[in-house]
Coordinates of C-alpha atoms in Angstrom, one line a residue:
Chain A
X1216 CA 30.0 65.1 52.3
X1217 CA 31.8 63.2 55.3
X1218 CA 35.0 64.7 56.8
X1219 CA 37.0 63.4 59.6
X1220 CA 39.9 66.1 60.6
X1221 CA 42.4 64.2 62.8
X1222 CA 40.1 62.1 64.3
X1223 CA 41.0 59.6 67.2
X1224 CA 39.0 57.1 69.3
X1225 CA 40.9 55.6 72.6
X1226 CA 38.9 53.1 75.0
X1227 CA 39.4 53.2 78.4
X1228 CA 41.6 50.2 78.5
X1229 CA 44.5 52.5 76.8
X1230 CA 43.6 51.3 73.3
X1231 CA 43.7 53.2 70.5
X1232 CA 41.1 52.2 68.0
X1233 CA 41.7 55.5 65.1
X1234 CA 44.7 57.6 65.2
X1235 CA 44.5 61.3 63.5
X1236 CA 42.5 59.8 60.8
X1237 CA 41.7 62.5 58.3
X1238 CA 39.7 61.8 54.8
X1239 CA 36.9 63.3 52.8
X1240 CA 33.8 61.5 51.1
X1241 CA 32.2 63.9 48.4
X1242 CA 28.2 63.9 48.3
X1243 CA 27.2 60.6 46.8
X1244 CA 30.5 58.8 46.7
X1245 CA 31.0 54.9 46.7
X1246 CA 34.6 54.2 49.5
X1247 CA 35.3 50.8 50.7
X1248 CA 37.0 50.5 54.4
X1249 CA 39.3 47.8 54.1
X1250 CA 41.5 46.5 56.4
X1251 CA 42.2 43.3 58.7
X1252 CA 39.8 42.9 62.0
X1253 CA 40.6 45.3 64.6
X1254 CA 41.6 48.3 62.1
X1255 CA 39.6 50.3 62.9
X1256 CA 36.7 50.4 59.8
X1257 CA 33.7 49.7 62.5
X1258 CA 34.6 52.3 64.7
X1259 CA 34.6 54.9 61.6
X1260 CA 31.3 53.7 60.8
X1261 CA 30.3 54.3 64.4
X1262 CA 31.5 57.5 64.8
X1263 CA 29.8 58.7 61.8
X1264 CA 26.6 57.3 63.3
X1265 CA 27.5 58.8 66.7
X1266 CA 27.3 55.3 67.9
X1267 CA 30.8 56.2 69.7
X1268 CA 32.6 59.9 70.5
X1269 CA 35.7 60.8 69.4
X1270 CA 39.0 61.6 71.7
X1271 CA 39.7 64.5 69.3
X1272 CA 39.3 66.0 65.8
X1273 CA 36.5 66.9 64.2
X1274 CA 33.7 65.2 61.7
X1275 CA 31.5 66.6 59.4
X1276 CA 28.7 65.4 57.9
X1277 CA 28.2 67.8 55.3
X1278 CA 28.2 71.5 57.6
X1279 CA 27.2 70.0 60.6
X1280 CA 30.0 69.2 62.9
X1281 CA 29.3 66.3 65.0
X1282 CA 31.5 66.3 67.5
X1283 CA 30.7 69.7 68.5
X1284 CA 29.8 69.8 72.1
X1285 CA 26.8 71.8 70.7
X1286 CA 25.7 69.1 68.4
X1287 CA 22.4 67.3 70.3
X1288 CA 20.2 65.9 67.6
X1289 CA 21.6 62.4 66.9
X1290 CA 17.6 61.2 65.9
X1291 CA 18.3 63.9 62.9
X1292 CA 21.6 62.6 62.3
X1293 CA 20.8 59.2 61.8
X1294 CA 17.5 59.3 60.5
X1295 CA 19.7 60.6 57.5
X1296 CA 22.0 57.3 57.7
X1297 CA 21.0 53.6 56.6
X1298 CA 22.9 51.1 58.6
X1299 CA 23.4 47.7 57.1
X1300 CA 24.9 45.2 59.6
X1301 CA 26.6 41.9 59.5
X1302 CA 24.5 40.1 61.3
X1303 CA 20.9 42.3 59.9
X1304 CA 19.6 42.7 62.7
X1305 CA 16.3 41.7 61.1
X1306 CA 13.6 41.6 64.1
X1307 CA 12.6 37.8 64.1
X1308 CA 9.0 38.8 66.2
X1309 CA 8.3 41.4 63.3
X1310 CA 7.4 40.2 59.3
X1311 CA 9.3 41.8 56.5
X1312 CA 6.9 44.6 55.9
X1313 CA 7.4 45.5 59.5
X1314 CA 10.6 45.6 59.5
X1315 CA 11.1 47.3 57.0
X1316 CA 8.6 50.0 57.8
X1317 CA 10.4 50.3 61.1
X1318 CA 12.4 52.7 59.2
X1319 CA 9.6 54.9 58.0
X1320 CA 7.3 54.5 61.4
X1321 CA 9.6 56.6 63.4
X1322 CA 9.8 59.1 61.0
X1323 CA 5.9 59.5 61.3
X1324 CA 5.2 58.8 57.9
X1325 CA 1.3 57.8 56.8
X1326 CA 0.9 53.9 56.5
X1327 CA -1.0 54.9 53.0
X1328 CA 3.0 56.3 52.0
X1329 CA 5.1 54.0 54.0
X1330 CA 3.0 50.6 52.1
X1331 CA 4.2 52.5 48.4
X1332 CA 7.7 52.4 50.2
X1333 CA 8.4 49.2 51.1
X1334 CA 6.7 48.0 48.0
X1335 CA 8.9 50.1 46.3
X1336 CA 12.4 49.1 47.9
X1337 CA 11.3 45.3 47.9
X1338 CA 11.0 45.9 44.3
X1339 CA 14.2 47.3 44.0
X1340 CA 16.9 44.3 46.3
X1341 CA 14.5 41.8 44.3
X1342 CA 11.5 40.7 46.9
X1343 CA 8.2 42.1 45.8
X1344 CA 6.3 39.1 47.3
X1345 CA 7.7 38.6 51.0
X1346 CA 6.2 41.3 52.4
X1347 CA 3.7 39.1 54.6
X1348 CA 6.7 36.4 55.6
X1349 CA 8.7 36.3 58.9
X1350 CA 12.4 36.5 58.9
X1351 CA 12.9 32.5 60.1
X1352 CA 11.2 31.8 56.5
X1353 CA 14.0 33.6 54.9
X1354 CA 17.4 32.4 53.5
X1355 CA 20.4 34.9 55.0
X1356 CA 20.6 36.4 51.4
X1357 CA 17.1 37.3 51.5
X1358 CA 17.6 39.1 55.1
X1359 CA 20.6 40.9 54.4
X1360 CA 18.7 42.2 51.4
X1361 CA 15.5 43.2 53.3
X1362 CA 18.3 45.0 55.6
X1363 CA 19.7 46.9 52.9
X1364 CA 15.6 47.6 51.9
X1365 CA 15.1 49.0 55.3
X1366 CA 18.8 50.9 55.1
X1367 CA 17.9 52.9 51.7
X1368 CA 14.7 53.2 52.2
X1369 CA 13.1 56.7 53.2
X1370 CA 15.5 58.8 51.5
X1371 CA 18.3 58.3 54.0
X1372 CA 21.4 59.9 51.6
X1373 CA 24.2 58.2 53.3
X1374 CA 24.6 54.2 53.4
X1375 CA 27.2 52.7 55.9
X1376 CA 27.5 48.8 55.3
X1377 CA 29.3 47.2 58.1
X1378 CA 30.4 43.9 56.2
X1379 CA 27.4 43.3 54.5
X1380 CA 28.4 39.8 52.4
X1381 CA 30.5 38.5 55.6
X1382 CA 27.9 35.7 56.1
X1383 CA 27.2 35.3 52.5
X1384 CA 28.5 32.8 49.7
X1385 CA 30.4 34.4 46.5
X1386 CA 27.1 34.2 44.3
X1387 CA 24.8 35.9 47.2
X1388 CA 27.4 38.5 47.7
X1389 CA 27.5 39.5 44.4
X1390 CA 23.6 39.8 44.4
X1391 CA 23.8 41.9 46.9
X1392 CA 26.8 44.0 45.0
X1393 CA 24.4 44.7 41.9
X1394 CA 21.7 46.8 44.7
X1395 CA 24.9 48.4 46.0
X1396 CA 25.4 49.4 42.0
X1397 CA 21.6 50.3 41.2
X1398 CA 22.2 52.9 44.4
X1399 CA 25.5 54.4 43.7
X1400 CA 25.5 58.1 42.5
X1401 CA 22.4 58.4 44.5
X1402 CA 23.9 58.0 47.6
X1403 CA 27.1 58.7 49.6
X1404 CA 28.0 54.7 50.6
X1405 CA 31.0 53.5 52.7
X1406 CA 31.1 49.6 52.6
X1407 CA 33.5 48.0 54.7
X1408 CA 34.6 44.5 53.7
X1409 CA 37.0 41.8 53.7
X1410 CA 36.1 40.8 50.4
X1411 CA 38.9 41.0 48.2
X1412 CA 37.2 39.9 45.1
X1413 CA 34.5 42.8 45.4
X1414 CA 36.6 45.2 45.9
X1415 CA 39.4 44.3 43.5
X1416 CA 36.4 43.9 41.0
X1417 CA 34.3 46.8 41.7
X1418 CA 37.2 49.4 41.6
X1419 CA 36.0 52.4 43.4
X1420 CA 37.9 54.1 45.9
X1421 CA 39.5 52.2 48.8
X1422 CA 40.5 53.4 51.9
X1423 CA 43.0 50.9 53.4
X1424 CA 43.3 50.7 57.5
X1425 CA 45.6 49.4 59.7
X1426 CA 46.0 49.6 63.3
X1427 CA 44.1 52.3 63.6
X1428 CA 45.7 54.5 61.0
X1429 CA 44.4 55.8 57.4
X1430 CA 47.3 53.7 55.4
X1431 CA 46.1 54.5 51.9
X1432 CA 43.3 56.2 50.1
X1433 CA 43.0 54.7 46.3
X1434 CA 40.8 57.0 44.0
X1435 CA 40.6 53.2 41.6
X1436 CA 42.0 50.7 44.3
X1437 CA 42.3 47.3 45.3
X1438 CA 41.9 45.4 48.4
X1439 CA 46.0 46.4 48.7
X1440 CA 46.8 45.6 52.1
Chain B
X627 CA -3.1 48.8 71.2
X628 CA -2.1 46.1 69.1
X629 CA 1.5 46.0 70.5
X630 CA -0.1 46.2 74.0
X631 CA -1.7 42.8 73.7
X632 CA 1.2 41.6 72.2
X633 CA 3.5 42.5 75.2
X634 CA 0.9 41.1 77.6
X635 CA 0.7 37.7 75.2
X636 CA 4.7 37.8 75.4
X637 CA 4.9 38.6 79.1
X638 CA 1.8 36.7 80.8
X639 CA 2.7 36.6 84.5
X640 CA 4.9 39.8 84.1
X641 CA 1.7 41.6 83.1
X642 CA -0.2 39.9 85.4
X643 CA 1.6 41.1 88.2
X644 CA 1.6 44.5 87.1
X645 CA -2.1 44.5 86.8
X646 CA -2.4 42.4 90.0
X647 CA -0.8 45.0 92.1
X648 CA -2.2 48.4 90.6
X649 CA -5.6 46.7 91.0
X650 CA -5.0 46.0 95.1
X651 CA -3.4 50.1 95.2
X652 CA -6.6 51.5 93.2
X653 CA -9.0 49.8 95.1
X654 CA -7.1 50.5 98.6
X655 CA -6.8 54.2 97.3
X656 CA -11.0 54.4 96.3
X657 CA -11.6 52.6 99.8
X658 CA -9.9 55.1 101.7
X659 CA -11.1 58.3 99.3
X660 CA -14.6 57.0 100.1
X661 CA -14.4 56.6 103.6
X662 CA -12.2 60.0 104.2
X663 CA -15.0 62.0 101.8
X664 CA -18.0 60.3 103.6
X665 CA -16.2 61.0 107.1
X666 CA -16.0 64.2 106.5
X667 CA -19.1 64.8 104.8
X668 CA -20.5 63.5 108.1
X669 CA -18.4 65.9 110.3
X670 CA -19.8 68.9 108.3
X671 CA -23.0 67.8 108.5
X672 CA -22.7 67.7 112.3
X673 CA -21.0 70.8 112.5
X674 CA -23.8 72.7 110.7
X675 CA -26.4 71.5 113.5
X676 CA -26.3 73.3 116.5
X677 CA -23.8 72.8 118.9
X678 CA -24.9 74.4 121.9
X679 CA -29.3 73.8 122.8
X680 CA -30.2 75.4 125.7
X681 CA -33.7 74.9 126.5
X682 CA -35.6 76.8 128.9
X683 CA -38.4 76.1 131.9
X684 CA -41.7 76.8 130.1
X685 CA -42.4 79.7 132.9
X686 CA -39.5 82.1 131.8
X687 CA -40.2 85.3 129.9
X688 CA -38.8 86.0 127.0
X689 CA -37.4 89.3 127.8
X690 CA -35.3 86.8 130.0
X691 CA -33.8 84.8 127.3
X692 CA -33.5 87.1 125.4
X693 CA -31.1 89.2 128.0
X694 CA -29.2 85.5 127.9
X695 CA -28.5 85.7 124.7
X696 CA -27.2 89.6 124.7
X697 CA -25.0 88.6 127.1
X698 CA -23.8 85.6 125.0
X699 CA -23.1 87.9 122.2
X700 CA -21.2 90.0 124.2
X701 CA -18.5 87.3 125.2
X702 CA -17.3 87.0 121.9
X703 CA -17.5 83.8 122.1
X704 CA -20.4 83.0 119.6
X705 CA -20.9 83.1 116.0
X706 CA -24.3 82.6 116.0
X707 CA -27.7 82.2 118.3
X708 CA -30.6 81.4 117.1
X709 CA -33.8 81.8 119.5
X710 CA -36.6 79.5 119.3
X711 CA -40.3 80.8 120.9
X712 CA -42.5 78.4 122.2
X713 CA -44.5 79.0 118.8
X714 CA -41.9 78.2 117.0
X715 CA -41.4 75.3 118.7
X716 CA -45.1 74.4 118.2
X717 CA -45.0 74.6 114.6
X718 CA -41.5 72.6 114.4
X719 CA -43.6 70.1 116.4
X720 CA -46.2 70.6 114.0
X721 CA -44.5 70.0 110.8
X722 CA -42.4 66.6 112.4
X723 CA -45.9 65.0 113.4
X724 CA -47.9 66.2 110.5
X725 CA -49.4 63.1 109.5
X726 CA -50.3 62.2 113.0
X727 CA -53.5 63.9 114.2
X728 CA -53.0 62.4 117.5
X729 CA -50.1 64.0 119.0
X730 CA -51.0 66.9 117.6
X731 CA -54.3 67.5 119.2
X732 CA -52.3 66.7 122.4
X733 CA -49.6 69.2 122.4
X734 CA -49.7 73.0 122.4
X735 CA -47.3 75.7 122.9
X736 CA -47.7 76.3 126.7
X737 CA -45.8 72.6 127.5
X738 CA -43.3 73.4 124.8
X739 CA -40.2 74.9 126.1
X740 CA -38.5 77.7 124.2
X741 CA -34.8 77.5 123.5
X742 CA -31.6 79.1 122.1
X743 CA -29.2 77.6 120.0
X744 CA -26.0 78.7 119.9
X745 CA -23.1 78.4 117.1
X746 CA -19.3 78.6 118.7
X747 CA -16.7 80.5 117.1
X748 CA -14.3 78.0 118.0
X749 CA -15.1 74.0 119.0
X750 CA -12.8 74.5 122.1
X751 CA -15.5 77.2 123.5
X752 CA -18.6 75.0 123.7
X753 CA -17.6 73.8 127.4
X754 CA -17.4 77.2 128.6
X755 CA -20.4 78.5 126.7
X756 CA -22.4 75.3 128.1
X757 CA -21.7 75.5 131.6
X758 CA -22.2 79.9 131.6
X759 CA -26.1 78.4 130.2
X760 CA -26.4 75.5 132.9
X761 CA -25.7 78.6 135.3
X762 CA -28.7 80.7 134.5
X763 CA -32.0 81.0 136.2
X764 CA -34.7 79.2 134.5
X765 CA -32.7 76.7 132.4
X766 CA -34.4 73.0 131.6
X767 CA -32.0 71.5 129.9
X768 CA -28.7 72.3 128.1
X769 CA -27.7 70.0 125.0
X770 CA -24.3 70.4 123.7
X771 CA -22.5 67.4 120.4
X772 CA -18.7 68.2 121.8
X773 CA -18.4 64.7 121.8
X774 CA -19.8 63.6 118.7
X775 CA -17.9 66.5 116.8
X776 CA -15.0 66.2 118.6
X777 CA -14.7 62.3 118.1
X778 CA -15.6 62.8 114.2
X779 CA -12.8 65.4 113.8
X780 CA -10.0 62.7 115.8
X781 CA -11.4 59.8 113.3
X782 CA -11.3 61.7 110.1
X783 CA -8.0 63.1 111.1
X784 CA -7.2 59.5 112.0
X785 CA -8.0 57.8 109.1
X786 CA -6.9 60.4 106.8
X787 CA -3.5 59.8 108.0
X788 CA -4.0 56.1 108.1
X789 CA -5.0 56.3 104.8
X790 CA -2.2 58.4 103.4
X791 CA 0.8 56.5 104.8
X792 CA -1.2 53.2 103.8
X793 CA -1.9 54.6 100.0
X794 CA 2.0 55.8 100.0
X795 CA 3.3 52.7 100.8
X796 CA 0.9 50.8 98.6
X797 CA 2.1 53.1 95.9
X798 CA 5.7 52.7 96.1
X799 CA 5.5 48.8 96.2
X800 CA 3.3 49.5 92.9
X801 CA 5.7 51.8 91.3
X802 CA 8.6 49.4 92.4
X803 CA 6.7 46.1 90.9
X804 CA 5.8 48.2 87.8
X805 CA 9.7 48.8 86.6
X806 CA 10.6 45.6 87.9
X807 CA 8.2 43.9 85.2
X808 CA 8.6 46.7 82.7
X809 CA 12.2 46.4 83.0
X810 CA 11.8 43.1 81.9
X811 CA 9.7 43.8 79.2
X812 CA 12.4 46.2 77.9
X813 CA 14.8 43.3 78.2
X814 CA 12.9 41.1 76.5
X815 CA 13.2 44.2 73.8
X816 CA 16.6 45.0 73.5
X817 CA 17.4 44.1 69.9
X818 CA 14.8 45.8 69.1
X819 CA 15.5 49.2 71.3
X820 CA 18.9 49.2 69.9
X821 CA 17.8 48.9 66.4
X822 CA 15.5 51.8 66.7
X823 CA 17.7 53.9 68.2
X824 CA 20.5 53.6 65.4
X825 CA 17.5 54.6 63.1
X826 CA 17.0 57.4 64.6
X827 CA 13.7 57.0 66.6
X828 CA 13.0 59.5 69.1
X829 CA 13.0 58.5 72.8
X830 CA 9.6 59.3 73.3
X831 CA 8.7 57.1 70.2
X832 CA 10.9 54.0 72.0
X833 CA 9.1 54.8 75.4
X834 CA 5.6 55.1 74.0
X835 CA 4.3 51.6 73.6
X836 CA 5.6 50.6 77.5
X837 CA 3.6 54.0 78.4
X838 CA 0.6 52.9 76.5
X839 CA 1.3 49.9 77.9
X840 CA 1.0 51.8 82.0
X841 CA -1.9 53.6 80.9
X842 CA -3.4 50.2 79.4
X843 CA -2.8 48.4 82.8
X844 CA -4.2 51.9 84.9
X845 CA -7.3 51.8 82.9
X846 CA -8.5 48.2 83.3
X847 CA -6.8 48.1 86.9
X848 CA -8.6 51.2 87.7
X849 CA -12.3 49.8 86.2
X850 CA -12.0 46.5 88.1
X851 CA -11.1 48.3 91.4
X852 CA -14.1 49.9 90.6
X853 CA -16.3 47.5 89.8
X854 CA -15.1 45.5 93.0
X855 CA -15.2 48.1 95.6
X856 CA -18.8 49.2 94.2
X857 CA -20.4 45.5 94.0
X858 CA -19.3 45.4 97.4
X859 CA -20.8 48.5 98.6
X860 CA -23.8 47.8 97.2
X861 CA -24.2 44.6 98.9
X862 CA -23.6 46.0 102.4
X863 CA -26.1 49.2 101.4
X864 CA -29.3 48.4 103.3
X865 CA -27.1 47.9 106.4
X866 CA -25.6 51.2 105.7
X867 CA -28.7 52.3 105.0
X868 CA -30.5 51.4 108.5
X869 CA -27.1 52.2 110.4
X870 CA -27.2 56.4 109.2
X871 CA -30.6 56.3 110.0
X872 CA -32.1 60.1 109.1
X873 CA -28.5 61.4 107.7
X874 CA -28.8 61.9 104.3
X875 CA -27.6 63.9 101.4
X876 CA -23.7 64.7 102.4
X877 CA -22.3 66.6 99.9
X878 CA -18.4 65.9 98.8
X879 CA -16.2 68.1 100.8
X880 CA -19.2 70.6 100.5
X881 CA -19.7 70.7 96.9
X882 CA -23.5 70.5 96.6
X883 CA -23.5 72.9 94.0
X884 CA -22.0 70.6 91.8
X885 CA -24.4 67.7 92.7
X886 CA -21.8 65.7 94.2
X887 CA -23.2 63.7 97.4
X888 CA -21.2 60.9 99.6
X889 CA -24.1 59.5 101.2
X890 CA -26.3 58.1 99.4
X891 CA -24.0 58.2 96.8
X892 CA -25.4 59.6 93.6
X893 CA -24.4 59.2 90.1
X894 CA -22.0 62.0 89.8
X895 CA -20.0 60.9 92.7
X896 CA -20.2 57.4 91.7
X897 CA -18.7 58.7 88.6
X898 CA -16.4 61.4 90.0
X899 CA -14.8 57.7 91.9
X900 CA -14.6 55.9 88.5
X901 CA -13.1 58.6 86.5
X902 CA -10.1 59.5 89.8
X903 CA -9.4 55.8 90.2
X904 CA -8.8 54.8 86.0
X905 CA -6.8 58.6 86.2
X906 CA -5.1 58.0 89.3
X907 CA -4.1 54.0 88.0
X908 CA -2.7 55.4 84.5
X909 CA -0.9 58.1 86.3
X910 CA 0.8 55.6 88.7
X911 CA 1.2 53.3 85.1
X912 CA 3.1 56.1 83.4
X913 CA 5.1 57.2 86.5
X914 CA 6.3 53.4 87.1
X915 CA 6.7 53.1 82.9
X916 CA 8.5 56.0 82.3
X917 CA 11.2 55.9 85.2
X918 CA 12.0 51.6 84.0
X919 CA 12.5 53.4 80.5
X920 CA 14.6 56.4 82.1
X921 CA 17.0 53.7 83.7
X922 CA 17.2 51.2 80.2
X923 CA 16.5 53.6 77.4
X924 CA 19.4 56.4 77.4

């Protein structure tokens, strides 16, 4: 479960990125952030990674309060979270075994369990033989699917997709949609997106930004902005 | 050790550098270890012979010396005397010319003189306690290594503080060049940094390979400093050999019960030097590794 209670972010140049945003994300929930650029859908994302602190309110993640001044253990935090970013963020020194395992290494796992893994999670976004190949041999589908591999993989139970098909053609994106599918009900995801056609097709709930507010928050919703 | 190689491989001149200077540190820091533990190896040496020989005109009794000494003892003065007879004196002779039947056919105790050797509480006391001797009836000869101690003690002192503010500022540079080109190396890493740390790896997990990385460099820094400074010694031996003459086993900072002997230096010390120099280069490798991570990774 996420919460945000009233939650505001302002930057020190008098900006208000979120204003008293409240909303709730049951346990293994699909939401899309939409909204146009400077909304504030990043910065949710952020704070929920604790990428960024919050001016005021409060944010759960299921009891923990993470804007407590208490709250130190950020490694836990996000070793609970898969991040999948526009632009991957695929190491290009590293092959796709390693950077996928990345996930796993600095959990401390044994390379006997983290091999079954990645195995497993290439299996599942569609590339059990690219193990051995370095990003640069790659298309950008391929990546943003080996960053989704290295998001889900090691039981992390809450998915935050920052624009994840913004650098993808319509038949990629959908691709990547059907992984999104094969994981929902598993895990809690919050996909932000400009895509109006994935959204207006998938119809899960929608929370619609503007400016910094929460505008609307569609159980079925469409990208309604 | 993998991602070691690789950093070097990535960063050549960078590591270079960084291997270059803790190499010139170590083997300044075993130079001056050496010479400070040999130094004063050879001040305690000296400071165990006696440092005040007064020997006496073969005709004096003994009764005579010996009232010299009593009256030694009384001053406070001393912390030991040691009296030598004419027949102890004979068989010293004896056992230092043992394999030459000559000389000892021509000496016997009468020409020998007897002496006493005295043992001064405090170094600045020898002066007084040799001129009180040169004053009394019947005295040859009185001997006294003021000078030779009191010249050790200045050196060692000397070069111990030579050695320190030379080490020190050696060490700083090091530390200095170290997060310069460590800094770089986390530069050259900050996708990567970032990434991990939005996955939730721990600091210590983001710091360890540039740590390896320090004690890495201390290690094979440390061995060729080593390596260097022994070949070196080694060649120059037989002149150090002839120049301290009859001196031989000095213990390290008087630890003979642990085998441990500056001159001629024996396998423990020589190991003792190997293992403080690799230990002392990863120590300055971690130090310089882990304050460039303090400043970049936060």
């Amino acid at each position: 479960m996420i919460k945000f209670e009233n939650v505001s972010v302002r930057f020190g140049s008098g900006i208000t990125a979120l204003n008293t945003v409240s909303f709730e994300i049951d346990t293994n929930d699909f939401v899309f952030l939409v909204g146009p650029s400077g909304a504030g859908k990043t910065t949710i994302l952020k704070l929920i990674l604790k990428q960024l602190e919050a001016a005021q309110g409060t944010i759960l993640v299921d009891d923990l309060n993470i804007t407590s001044n208490r709250f130190h253990d950020i490694e836990t935090l996000r070793r609970r979270i898969g991040v999948i970013f526009q632009d991957f963020k695929i190491l290009p020194d590293k092959n796709i075994f390693e950077n996928i395992a990345l996930s796993l290494k600095i959990q401390h796992i044994s390379n006997a369990e983290i091999r079954n893994n990645v195995e497993e999670v290439l299996h599942l976004v569609g590339l059990p033989n690219k193990t051995l190949l370095f990003p640069s041999q790659l298309s950008a589908g391929e990546l943003q699917r080996i960053a989704i591999a290295r998001a889900i993989i090691g039981n992390r139970d809450i998915i935050l997709a920052d624009e994840p098909t913004g650098n993808l053609d319509p038949k990629t994106s959908w691709e990547i949609m059907k992984i999104f599918k094969k994981l929902e009900k598993k895990k809690t995801i919050v996909f932000a997106t400009h895509n109006t056609d994935i959204v207006n097709s998938m119809r899960r709930r929608v929370f619609v930004m503007k400016d910094g507010h929460l505008v609307k928050d569609s159980k079925k919703g469409g990208y309604d902005i | 050790m993998s991602d070691v190689m690789k950093s070097i491989r990535r960063t050549p001149y960078q590591s270079f550098a960084s291997f270059l200077i803790l190499l010139f540190t170590l083997f300044m820091a075993l130079f001056f270890f050496s010479i400070t533990s040999y130094l004063n190896g050879v001040l305690s040496y000296f400071e165990t012979k006696p440092q005040v020989t007064a020997y006496f005109q073969t005709n004096v009794k003994e009764g005579d010396i010996m009232n010299v000494k009593k009256e030694l003892e009384s001053s406070g003065k001393t912390k030991d005397i040691r009296y030598t007879s004419k027949n102890d004196a004979l068989k010293i002779y004896h056992d230092l010319n043992k394999n030459n039947p000559l000389l000892l056919e021509m000496v016997s105790s009468d020409i020998l003189p007897a002496s006493l050797e005295v043992f001064a509480k405090q170094p600045e006391q020898l002066s007084s306690i040799a001129n009180y001797l040169k004053k009394q009836p019947g005295i040859d000869e009185v001997v006294y290594q003021q000078n030779v101690v009191d010249n050790l003690l200045k050196l060692t002192t000397t070069i111990r503080r030579v050695s320190l503010l030379v080490v020190g500022v050696i060490l700083f540079i090091a530390i200095i060049v170290l997060m310069t080109t460590t800094a770089f190396k986390i530069a050259l890493k900050k996708d990567e940094i970032e990434l991990l740390q939005l996955l939730g790896a721990s600091n210590f997990y983001i710091r360890k390979p540039f740590l390896t990385e320090g004690i890495f460099f201390g290690w094979i820094s440390g061995s060729t400093a080593f390596l260097i400074f022994y070949a070196i010694f080694f060649y120059f031996y037989p002149f150090l050999k002839s120049y301290m003459g009859t001196i031989t086993d000095i213990p390290l900072f008087g630890l003979a019960q642990y085998n441990l002997y500056v001159w001629p230096p024996n396998a423990p010390f020589i190991l003792l030097t190997y293992i403080l120099t690799v230990l002392f280069g990863m120590l300055i490798g971690i130090i310089g590794n882990y304050l460039a991570t303090s400043k970049y990774i936060k």
